[in-house]
mmCIF file of C-alpha atoms and ligand atoms in Angstrom:
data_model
loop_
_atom_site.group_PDB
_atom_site.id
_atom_site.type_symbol
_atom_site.label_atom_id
_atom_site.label_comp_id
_atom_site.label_asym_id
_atom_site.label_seq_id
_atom_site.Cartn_x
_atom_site.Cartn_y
_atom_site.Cartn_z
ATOM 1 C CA UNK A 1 0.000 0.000 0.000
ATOM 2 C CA UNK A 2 0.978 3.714 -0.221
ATOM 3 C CA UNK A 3 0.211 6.558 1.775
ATOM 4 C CA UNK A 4 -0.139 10.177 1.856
ATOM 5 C CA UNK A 5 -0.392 12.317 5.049
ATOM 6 C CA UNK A 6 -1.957 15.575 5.763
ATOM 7 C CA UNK A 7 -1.944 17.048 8.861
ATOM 8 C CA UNK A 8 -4.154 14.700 10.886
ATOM 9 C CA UNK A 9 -5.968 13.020 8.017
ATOM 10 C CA UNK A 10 -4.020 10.029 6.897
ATOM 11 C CA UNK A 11 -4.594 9.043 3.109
ATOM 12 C CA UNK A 12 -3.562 5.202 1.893
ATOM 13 C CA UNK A 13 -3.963 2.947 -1.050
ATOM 14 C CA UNK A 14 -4.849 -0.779 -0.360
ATOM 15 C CA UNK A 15 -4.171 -2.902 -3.544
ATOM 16 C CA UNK A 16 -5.485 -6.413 -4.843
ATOM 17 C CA UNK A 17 -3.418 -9.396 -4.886
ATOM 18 C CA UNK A 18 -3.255 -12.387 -7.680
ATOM 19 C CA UNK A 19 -2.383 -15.726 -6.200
ATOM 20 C CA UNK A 20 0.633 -17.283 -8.911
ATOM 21 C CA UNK A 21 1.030 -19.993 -7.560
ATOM 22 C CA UNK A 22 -1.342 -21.925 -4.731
ATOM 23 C CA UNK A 23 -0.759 -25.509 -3.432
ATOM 24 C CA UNK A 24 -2.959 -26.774 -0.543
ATOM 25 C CA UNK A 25 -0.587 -29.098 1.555
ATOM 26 C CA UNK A 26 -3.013 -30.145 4.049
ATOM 27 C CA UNK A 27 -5.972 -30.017 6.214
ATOM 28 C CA UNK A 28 -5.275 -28.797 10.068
ATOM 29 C CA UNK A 29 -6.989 -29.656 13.369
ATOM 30 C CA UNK A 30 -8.132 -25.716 13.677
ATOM 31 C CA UNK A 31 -10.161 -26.086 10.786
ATOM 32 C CA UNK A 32 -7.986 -23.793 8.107
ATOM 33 C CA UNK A 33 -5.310 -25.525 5.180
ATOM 34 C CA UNK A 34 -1.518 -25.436 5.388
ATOM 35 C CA UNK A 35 -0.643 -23.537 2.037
ATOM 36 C CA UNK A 36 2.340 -22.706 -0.437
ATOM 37 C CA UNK A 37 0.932 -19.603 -2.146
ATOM 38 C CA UNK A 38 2.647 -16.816 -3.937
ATOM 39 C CA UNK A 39 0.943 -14.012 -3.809
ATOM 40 C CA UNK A 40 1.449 -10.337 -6.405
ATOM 41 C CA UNK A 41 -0.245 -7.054 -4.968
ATOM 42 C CA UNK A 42 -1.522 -5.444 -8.422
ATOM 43 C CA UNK A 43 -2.460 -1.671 -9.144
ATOM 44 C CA UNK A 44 -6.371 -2.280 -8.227
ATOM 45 C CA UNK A 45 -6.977 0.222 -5.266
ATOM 46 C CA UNK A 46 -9.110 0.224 -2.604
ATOM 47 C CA UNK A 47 -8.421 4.177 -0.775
ATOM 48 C CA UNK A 48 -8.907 5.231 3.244
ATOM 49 C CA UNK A 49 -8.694 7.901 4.873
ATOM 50 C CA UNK A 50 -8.405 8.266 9.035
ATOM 51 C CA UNK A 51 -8.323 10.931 11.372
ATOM 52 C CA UNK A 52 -7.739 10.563 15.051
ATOM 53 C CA UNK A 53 -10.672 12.063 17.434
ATOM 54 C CA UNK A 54 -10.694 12.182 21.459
ATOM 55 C CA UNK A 55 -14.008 10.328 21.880
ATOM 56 C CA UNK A 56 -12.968 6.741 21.794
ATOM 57 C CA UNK A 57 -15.319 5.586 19.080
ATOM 58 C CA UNK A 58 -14.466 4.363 15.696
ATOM 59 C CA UNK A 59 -16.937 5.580 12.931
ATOM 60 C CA UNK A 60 -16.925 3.926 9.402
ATOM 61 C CA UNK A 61 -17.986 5.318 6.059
ATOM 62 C CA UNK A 62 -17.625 2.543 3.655
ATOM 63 C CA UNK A 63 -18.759 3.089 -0.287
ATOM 64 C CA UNK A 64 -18.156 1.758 -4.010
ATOM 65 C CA UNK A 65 -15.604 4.432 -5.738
ATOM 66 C CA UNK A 66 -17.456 6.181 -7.857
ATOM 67 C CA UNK A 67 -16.569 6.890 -11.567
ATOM 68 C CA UNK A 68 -16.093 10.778 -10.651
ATOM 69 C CA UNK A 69 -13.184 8.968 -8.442
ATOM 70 C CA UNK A 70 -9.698 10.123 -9.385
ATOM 71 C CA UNK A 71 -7.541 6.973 -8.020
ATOM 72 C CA UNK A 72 -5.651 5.707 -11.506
ATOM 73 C CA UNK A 73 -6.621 2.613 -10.970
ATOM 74 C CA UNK A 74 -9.152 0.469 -12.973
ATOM 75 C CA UNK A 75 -12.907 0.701 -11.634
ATOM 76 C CA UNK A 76 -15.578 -1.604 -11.973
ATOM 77 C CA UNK A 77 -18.630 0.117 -12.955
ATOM 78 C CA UNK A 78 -20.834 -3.010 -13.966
ATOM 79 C CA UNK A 79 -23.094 -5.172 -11.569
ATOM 80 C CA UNK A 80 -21.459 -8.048 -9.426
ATOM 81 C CA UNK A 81 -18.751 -6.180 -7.489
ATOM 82 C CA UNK A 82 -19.844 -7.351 -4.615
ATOM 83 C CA UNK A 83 -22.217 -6.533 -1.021
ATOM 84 C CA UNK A 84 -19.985 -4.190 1.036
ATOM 85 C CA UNK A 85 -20.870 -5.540 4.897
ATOM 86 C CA UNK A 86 -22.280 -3.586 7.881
ATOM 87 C CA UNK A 87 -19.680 -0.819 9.566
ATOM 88 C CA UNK A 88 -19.269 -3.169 12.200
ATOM 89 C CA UNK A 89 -18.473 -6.432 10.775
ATOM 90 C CA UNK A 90 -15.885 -5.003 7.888
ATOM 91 C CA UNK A 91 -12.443 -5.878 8.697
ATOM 92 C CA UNK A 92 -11.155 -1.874 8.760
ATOM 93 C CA UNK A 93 -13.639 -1.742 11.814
ATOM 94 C CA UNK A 94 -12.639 -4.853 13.662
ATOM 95 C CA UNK A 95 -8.462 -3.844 12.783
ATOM 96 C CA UNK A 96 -9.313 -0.428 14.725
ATOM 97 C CA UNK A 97 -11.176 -1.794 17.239
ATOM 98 C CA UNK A 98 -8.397 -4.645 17.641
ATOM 99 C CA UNK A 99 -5.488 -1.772 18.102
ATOM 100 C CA UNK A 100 -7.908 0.259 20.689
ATOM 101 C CA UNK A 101 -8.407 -2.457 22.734
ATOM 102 C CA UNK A 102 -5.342 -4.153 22.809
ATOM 103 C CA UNK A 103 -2.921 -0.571 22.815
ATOM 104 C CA UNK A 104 -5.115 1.870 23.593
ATOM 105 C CA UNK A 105 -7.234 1.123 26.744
ATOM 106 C CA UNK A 106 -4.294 -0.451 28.536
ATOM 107 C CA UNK A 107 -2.673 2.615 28.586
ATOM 108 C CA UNK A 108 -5.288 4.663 29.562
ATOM 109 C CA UNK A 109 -5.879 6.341 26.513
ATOM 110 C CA UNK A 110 -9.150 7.258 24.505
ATOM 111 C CA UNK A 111 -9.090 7.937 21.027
ATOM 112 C CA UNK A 112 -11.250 7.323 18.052
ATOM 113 C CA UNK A 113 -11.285 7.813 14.542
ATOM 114 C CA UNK A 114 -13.326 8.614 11.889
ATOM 115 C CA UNK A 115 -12.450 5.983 8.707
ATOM 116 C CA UNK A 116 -13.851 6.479 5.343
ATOM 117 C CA UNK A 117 -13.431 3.998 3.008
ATOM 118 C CA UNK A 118 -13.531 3.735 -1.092
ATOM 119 C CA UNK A 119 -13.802 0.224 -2.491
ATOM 120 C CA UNK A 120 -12.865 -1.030 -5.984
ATOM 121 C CA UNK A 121 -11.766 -4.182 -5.526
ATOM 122 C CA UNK A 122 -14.372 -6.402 -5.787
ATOM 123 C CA UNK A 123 -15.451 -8.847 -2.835
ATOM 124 C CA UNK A 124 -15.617 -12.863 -3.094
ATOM 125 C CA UNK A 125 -13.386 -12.733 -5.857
ATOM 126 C CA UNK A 126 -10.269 -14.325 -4.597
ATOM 127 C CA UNK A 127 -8.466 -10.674 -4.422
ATOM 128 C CA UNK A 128 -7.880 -10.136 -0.812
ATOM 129 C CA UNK A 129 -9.784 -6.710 -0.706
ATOM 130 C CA UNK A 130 -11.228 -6.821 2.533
ATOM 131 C CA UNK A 131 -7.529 -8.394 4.226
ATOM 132 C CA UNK A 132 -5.759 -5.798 2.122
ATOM 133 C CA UNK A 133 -8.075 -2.903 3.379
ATOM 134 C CA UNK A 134 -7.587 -4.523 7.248
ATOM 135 C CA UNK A 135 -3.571 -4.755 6.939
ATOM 136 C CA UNK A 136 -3.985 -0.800 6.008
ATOM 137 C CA UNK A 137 -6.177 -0.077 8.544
ATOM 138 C CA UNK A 138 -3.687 -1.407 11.004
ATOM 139 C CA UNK A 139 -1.011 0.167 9.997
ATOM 140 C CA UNK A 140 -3.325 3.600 9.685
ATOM 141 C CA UNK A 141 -4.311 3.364 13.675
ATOM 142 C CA UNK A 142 -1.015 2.819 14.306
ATOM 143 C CA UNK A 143 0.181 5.862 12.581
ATOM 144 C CA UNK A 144 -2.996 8.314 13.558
ATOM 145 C CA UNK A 145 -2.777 7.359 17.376
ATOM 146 C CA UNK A 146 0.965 7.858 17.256
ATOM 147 C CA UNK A 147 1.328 4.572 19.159
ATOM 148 C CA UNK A 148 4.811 3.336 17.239
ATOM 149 C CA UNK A 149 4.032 -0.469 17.094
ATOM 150 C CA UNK A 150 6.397 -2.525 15.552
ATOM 151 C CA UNK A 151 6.027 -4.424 12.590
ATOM 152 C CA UNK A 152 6.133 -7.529 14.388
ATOM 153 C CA UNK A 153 3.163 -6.623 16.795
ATOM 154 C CA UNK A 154 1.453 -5.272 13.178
ATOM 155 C CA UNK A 155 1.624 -8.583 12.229
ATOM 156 C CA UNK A 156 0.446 -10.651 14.988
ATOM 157 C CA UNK A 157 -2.756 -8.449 15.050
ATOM 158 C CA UNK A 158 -2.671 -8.604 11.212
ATOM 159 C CA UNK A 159 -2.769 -13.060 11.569
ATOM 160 C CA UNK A 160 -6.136 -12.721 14.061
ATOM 161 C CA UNK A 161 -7.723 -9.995 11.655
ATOM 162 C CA UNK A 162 -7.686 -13.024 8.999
ATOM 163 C CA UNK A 163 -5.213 -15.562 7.216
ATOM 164 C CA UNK A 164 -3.816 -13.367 4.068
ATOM 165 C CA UNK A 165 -4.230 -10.206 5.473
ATOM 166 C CA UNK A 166 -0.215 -9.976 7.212
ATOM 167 C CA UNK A 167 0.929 -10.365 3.569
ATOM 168 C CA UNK A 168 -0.689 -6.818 2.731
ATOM 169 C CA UNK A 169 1.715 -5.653 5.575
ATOM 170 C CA UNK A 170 4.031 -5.683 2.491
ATOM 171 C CA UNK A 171 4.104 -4.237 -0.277
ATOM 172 C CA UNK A 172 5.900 -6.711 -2.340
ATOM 173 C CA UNK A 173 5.133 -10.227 -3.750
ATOM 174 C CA UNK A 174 5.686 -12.792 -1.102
ATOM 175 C CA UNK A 175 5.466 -16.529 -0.180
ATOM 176 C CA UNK A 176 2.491 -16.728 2.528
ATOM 177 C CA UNK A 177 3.060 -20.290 4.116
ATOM 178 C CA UNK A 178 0.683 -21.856 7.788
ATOM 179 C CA UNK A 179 -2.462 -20.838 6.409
ATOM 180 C CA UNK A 180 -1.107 -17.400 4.910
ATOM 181 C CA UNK A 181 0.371 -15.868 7.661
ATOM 182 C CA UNK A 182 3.824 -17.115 7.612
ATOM 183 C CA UNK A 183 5.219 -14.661 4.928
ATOM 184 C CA UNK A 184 8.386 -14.190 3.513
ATOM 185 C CA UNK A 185 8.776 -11.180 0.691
ATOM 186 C CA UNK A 186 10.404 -12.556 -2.523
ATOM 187 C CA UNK A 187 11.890 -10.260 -5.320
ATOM 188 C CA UNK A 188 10.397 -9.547 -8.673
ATOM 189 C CA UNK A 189 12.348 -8.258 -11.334
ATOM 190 C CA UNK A 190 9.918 -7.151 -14.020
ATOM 191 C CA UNK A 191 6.428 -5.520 -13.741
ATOM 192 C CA UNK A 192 3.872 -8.543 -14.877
ATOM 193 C CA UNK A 193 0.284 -7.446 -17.083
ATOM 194 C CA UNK A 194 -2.491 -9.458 -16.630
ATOM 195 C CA UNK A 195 -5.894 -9.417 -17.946
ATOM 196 C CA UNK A 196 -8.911 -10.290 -14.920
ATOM 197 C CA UNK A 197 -12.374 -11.113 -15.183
ATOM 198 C CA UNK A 198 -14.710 -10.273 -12.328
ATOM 199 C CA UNK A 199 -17.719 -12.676 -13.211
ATOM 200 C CA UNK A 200 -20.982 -11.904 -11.603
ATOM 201 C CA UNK A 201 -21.370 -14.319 -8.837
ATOM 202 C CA UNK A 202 -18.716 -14.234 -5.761
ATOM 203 C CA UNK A 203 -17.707 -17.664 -4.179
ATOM 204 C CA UNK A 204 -17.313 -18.290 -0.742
ATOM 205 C CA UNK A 205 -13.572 -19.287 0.793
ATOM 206 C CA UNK A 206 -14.583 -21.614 3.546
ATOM 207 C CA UNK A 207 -16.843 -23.439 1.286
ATOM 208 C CA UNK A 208 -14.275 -23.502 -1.684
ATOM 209 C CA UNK A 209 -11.913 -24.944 0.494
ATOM 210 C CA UNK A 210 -13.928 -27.669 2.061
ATOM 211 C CA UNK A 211 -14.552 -29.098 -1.437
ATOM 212 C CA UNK A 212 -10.349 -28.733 -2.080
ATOM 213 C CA UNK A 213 -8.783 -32.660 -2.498
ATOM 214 C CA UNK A 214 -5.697 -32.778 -0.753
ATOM 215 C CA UNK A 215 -3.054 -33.923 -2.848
ATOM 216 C CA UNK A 216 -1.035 -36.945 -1.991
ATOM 217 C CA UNK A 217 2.318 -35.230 -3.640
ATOM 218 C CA UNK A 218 1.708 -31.267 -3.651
ATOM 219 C CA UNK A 219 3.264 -29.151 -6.313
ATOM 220 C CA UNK A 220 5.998 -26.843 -4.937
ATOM 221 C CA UNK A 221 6.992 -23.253 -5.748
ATOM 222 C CA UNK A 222 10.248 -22.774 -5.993
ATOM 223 C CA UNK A 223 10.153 -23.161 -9.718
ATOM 224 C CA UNK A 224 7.600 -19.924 -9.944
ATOM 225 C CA UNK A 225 9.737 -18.324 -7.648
ATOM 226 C CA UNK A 226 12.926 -18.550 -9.374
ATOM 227 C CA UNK A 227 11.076 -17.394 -12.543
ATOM 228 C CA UNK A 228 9.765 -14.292 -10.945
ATOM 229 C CA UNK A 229 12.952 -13.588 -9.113
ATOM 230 C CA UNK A 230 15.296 -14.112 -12.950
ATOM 231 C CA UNK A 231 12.762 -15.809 -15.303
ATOM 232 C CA UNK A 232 10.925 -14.632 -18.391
ATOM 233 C CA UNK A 233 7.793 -13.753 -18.102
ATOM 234 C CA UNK A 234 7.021 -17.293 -20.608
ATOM 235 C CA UNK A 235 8.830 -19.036 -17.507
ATOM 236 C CA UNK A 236 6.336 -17.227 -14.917
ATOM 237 C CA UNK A 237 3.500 -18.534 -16.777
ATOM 238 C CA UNK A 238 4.284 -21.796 -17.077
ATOM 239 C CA UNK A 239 4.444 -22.196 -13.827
ATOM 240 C CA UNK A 240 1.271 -20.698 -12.491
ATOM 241 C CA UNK A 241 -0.921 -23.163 -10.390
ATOM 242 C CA UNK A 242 -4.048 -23.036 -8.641
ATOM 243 C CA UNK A 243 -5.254 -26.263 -6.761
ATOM 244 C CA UNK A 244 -8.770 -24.606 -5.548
ATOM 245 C CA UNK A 245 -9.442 -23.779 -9.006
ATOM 246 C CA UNK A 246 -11.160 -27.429 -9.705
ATOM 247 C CA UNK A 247 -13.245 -27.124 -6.224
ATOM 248 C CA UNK A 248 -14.261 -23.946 -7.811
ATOM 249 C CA UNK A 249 -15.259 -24.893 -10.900
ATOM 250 C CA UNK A 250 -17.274 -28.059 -9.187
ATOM 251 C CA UNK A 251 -19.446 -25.195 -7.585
ATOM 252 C CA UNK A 252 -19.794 -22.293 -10.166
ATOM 253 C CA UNK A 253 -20.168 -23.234 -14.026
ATOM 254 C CA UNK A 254 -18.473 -19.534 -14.900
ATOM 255 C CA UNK A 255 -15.095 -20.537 -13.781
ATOM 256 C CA UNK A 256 -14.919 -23.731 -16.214
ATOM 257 C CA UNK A 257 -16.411 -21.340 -19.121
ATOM 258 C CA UNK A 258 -14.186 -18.293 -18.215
ATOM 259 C CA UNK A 259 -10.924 -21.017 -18.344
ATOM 260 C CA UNK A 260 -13.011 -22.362 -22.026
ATOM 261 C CA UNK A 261 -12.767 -18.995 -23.287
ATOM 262 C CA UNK A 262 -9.031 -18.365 -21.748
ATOM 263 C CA UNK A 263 -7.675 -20.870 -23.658
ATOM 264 C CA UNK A 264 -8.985 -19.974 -26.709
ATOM 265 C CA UNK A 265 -7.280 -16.473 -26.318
ATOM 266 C CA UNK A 266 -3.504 -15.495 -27.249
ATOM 267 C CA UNK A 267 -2.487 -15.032 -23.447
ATOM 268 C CA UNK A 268 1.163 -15.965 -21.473
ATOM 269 C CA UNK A 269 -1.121 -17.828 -18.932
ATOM 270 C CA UNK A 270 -4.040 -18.074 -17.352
ATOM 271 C CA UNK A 271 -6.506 -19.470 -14.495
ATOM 272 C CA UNK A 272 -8.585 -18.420 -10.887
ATOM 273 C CA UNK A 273 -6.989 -16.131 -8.270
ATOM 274 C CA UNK A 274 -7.380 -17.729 -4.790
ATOM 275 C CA UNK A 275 -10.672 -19.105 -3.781
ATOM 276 C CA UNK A 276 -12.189 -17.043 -6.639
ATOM 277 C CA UNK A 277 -14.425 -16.305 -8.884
ATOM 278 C CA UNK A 278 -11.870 -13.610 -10.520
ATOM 279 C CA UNK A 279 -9.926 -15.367 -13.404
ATOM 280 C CA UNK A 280 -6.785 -13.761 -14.916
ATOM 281 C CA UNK A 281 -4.726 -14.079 -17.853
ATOM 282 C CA UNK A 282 -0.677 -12.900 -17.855
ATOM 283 C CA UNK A 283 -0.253 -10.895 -20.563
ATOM 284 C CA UNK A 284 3.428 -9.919 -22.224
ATOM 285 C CA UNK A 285 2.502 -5.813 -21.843
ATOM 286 C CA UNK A 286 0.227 -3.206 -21.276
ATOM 287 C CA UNK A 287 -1.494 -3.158 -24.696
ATOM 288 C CA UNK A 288 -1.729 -6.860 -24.936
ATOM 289 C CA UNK A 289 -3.429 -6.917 -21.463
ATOM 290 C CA UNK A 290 -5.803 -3.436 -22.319
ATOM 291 C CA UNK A 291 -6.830 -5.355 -25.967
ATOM 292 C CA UNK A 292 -8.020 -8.570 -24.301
ATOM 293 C CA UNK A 293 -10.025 -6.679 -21.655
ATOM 294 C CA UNK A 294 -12.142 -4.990 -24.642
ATOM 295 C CA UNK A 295 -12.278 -8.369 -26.057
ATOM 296 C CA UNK A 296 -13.426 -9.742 -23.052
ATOM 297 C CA UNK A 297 -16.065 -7.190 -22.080
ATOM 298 C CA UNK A 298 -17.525 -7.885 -25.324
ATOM 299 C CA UNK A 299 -18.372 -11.625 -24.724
ATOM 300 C CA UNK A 300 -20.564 -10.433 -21.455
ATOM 301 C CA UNK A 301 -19.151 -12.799 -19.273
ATOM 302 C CA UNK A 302 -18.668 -10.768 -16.294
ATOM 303 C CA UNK A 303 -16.285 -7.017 -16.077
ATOM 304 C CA UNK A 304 -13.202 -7.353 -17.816
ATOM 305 C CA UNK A 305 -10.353 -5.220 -16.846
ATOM 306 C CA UNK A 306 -6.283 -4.751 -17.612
ATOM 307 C CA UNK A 307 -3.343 -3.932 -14.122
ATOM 308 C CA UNK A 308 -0.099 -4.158 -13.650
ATOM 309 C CA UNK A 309 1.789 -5.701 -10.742
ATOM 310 C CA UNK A 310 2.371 -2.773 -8.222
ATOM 311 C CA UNK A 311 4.942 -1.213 -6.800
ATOM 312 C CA UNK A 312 5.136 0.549 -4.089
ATOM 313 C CA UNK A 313 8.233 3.566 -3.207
ATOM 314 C CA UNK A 314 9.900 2.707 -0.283
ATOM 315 C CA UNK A 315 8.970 6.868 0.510
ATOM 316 C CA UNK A 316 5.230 5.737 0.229
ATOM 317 C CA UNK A 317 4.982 2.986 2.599
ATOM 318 C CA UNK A 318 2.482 3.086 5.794
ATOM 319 C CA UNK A 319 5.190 1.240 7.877
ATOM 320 C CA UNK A 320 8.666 0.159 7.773
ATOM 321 C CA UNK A 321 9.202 -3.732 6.951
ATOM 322 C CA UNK A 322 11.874 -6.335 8.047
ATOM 323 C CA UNK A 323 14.680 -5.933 6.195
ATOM 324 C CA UNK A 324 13.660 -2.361 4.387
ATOM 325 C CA UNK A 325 16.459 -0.142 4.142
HETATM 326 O O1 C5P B 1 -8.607 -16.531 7.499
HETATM 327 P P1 C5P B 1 -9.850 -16.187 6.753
HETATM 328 O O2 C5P B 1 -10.903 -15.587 7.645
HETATM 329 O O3 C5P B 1 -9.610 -15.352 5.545
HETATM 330 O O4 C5P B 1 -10.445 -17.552 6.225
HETATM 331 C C1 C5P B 1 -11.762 -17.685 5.743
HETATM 332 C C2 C5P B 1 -12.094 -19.169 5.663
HETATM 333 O O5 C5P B 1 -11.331 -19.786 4.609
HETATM 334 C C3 C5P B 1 -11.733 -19.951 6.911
HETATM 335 O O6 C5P B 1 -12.786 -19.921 7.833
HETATM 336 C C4 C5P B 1 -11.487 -21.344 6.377
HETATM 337 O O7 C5P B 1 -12.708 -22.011 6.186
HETATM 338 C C5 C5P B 1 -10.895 -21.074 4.988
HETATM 339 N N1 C5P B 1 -9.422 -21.115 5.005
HETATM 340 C C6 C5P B 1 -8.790 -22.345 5.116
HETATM 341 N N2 C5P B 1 -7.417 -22.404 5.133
HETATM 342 C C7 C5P B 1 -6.684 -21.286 5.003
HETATM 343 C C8 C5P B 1 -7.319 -20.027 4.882
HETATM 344 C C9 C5P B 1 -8.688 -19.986 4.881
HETATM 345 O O8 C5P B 1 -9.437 -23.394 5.227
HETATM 346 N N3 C5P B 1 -5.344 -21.373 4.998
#
């Protein structure tokens, strides 16, 4: 994310993420799935703004961007985006509430804030919006109330907010291993294009999940790794992997059309981004990935749209991260 400050208003851009690669190496007593993901943040934007107050309530404006918005980043203007849920159960909420109580009230201290956020990032589409805007929100408290946690506090509040929302503590690409919280930043020598389709319906995680087969010999990312850290971006692509993409396509017909219609099309690459429904396609540049999107939007199978991977000044970050310099 990236982040602007005024003099008490706080400004800061939460992106999307793409899952490259996703292996499912088992199913845990807790409930949750041991995974080997590698995970992209991409230029799709989700913006907040907080300001501290004295009163020791949290207030929450949360709205779809509007075209009138001027983020650069792509916006979804058709139907299926998504429900956006009540004040109180969104995850920028609950990550404010999280740092009051656990920082605030034991030392004495009452503050509040008012939070407004803009969403563009859809929701149930496998693209880590609501984790992404909770890892912001975190590190906007934190900032706002002046209360100088470190990163590694960040994160342990980050891994009860939700499983993939530590990895949008960084603003890099990163291997998320446990069930997403164990993250390690990996390096990425080329900005990637992709094509994504949003299609109408959303899919559910837990449920995606719970139809997942384990695999008796999981695939294992170091190869997709290696080719983001040196490769081509040929060598990316043919090692992207997805193994909730059959559950997903068990339980919503769109995914097994929107892969039909992928393969069909001259792209790198291409399937579902975590637990869904988005599909993308890797693209070799910025035109490529812009021409499929109008091809796309004219078969009417959901909003079709081009990004880039993002990247993310050093200058601009909400926090400082292990290893940053
Ligand atoms: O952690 P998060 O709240 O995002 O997870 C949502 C649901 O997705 C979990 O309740 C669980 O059913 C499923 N999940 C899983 N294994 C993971 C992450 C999520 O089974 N590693």
């Amino acid at each position: 994310m990236y982040v602007t400050s005024g003099r008490t208003r706080v400004k800061a851009w939460a992106p999307a993420k793409l899952n490259l690669f996703l292996e499912v190496l088992g199913r845990r007593d807790d409930g949750f799935h041991e995974l080997d993901t590698l995970m992209l943040p991409i230029g799709l934007w989700d913006l907040l703004t907080a300001e501290p107050t004295d009163d020791g309530s949290i207030q929450l404006h949360a709205e779809w961007a509007m075209p009138s918005g001027r983020i650069d980043s792509p916006l979804l203007t058709d139907r299926g985006i998504g429900q956006l849920p009540d004040a109180e159960q969104n995850l920028v909420y609950r990550a404010f509430e999280l740092v009051r109580k656990t920082h605030c009230e034991p030392r004495g201290v009452s503050l509040g804030a008012v939070v407004r956020l803009w969403k563009r990032i859809p929701s149930e589409a496998g693209m880590g919006g609501g984790s992404s805007d909770a890892a912001t929100a975190l590190m906007l408290a934190n900032r706002i109330w002046n209360l100088h946690l470190p990163f590694a506090e960040l994160a342990q509040l980050a891994a009860h907010l939700g499983s993939d929302v530590p990895f949008f503590l960084y603003s890099s690409s990163c291997l998320c291993r446990g069930r997403g919280e164990i993250v390690t930043p990996v390096s990425s020598c080329q900005s990637l294009f992709f094509v994504i389709v949003k299609p109408p319906l959303g899919l559910s995680t837990a449920k995606v999940f719970q139809h997942t087969e384990i695999p008796r010999t999981p695939n294992d990312s170091g190869a997709i790794i290696n080719a983001l850290s040196n490769g081509t971006v040929d060598q990316v692509g043919k090692r992207l992997f997805n193994r909730l993409q059959s559950a997903a396509v068990s339980q919503y017909e769109s995914i097994a059309q929107l892969a039909r219609v992928f393969k069909r099309l001259d792209v790198v690459s291409h399937q579902m981004t975590g637990s869904g429904s988005c599909y993308f396609g890797l693209c070799r540049n910025a035109k490529h990935a812009r021409h499929l999107a109008q091809t796309l939007n004219s078969k009417n199978l959901g909003n079709a749209f081009a990004v880039q991977s993002a990247r993310v000044p050093i200058s601009r970050r909400l926090c400082e991260q292990p290893g940053q310099n």
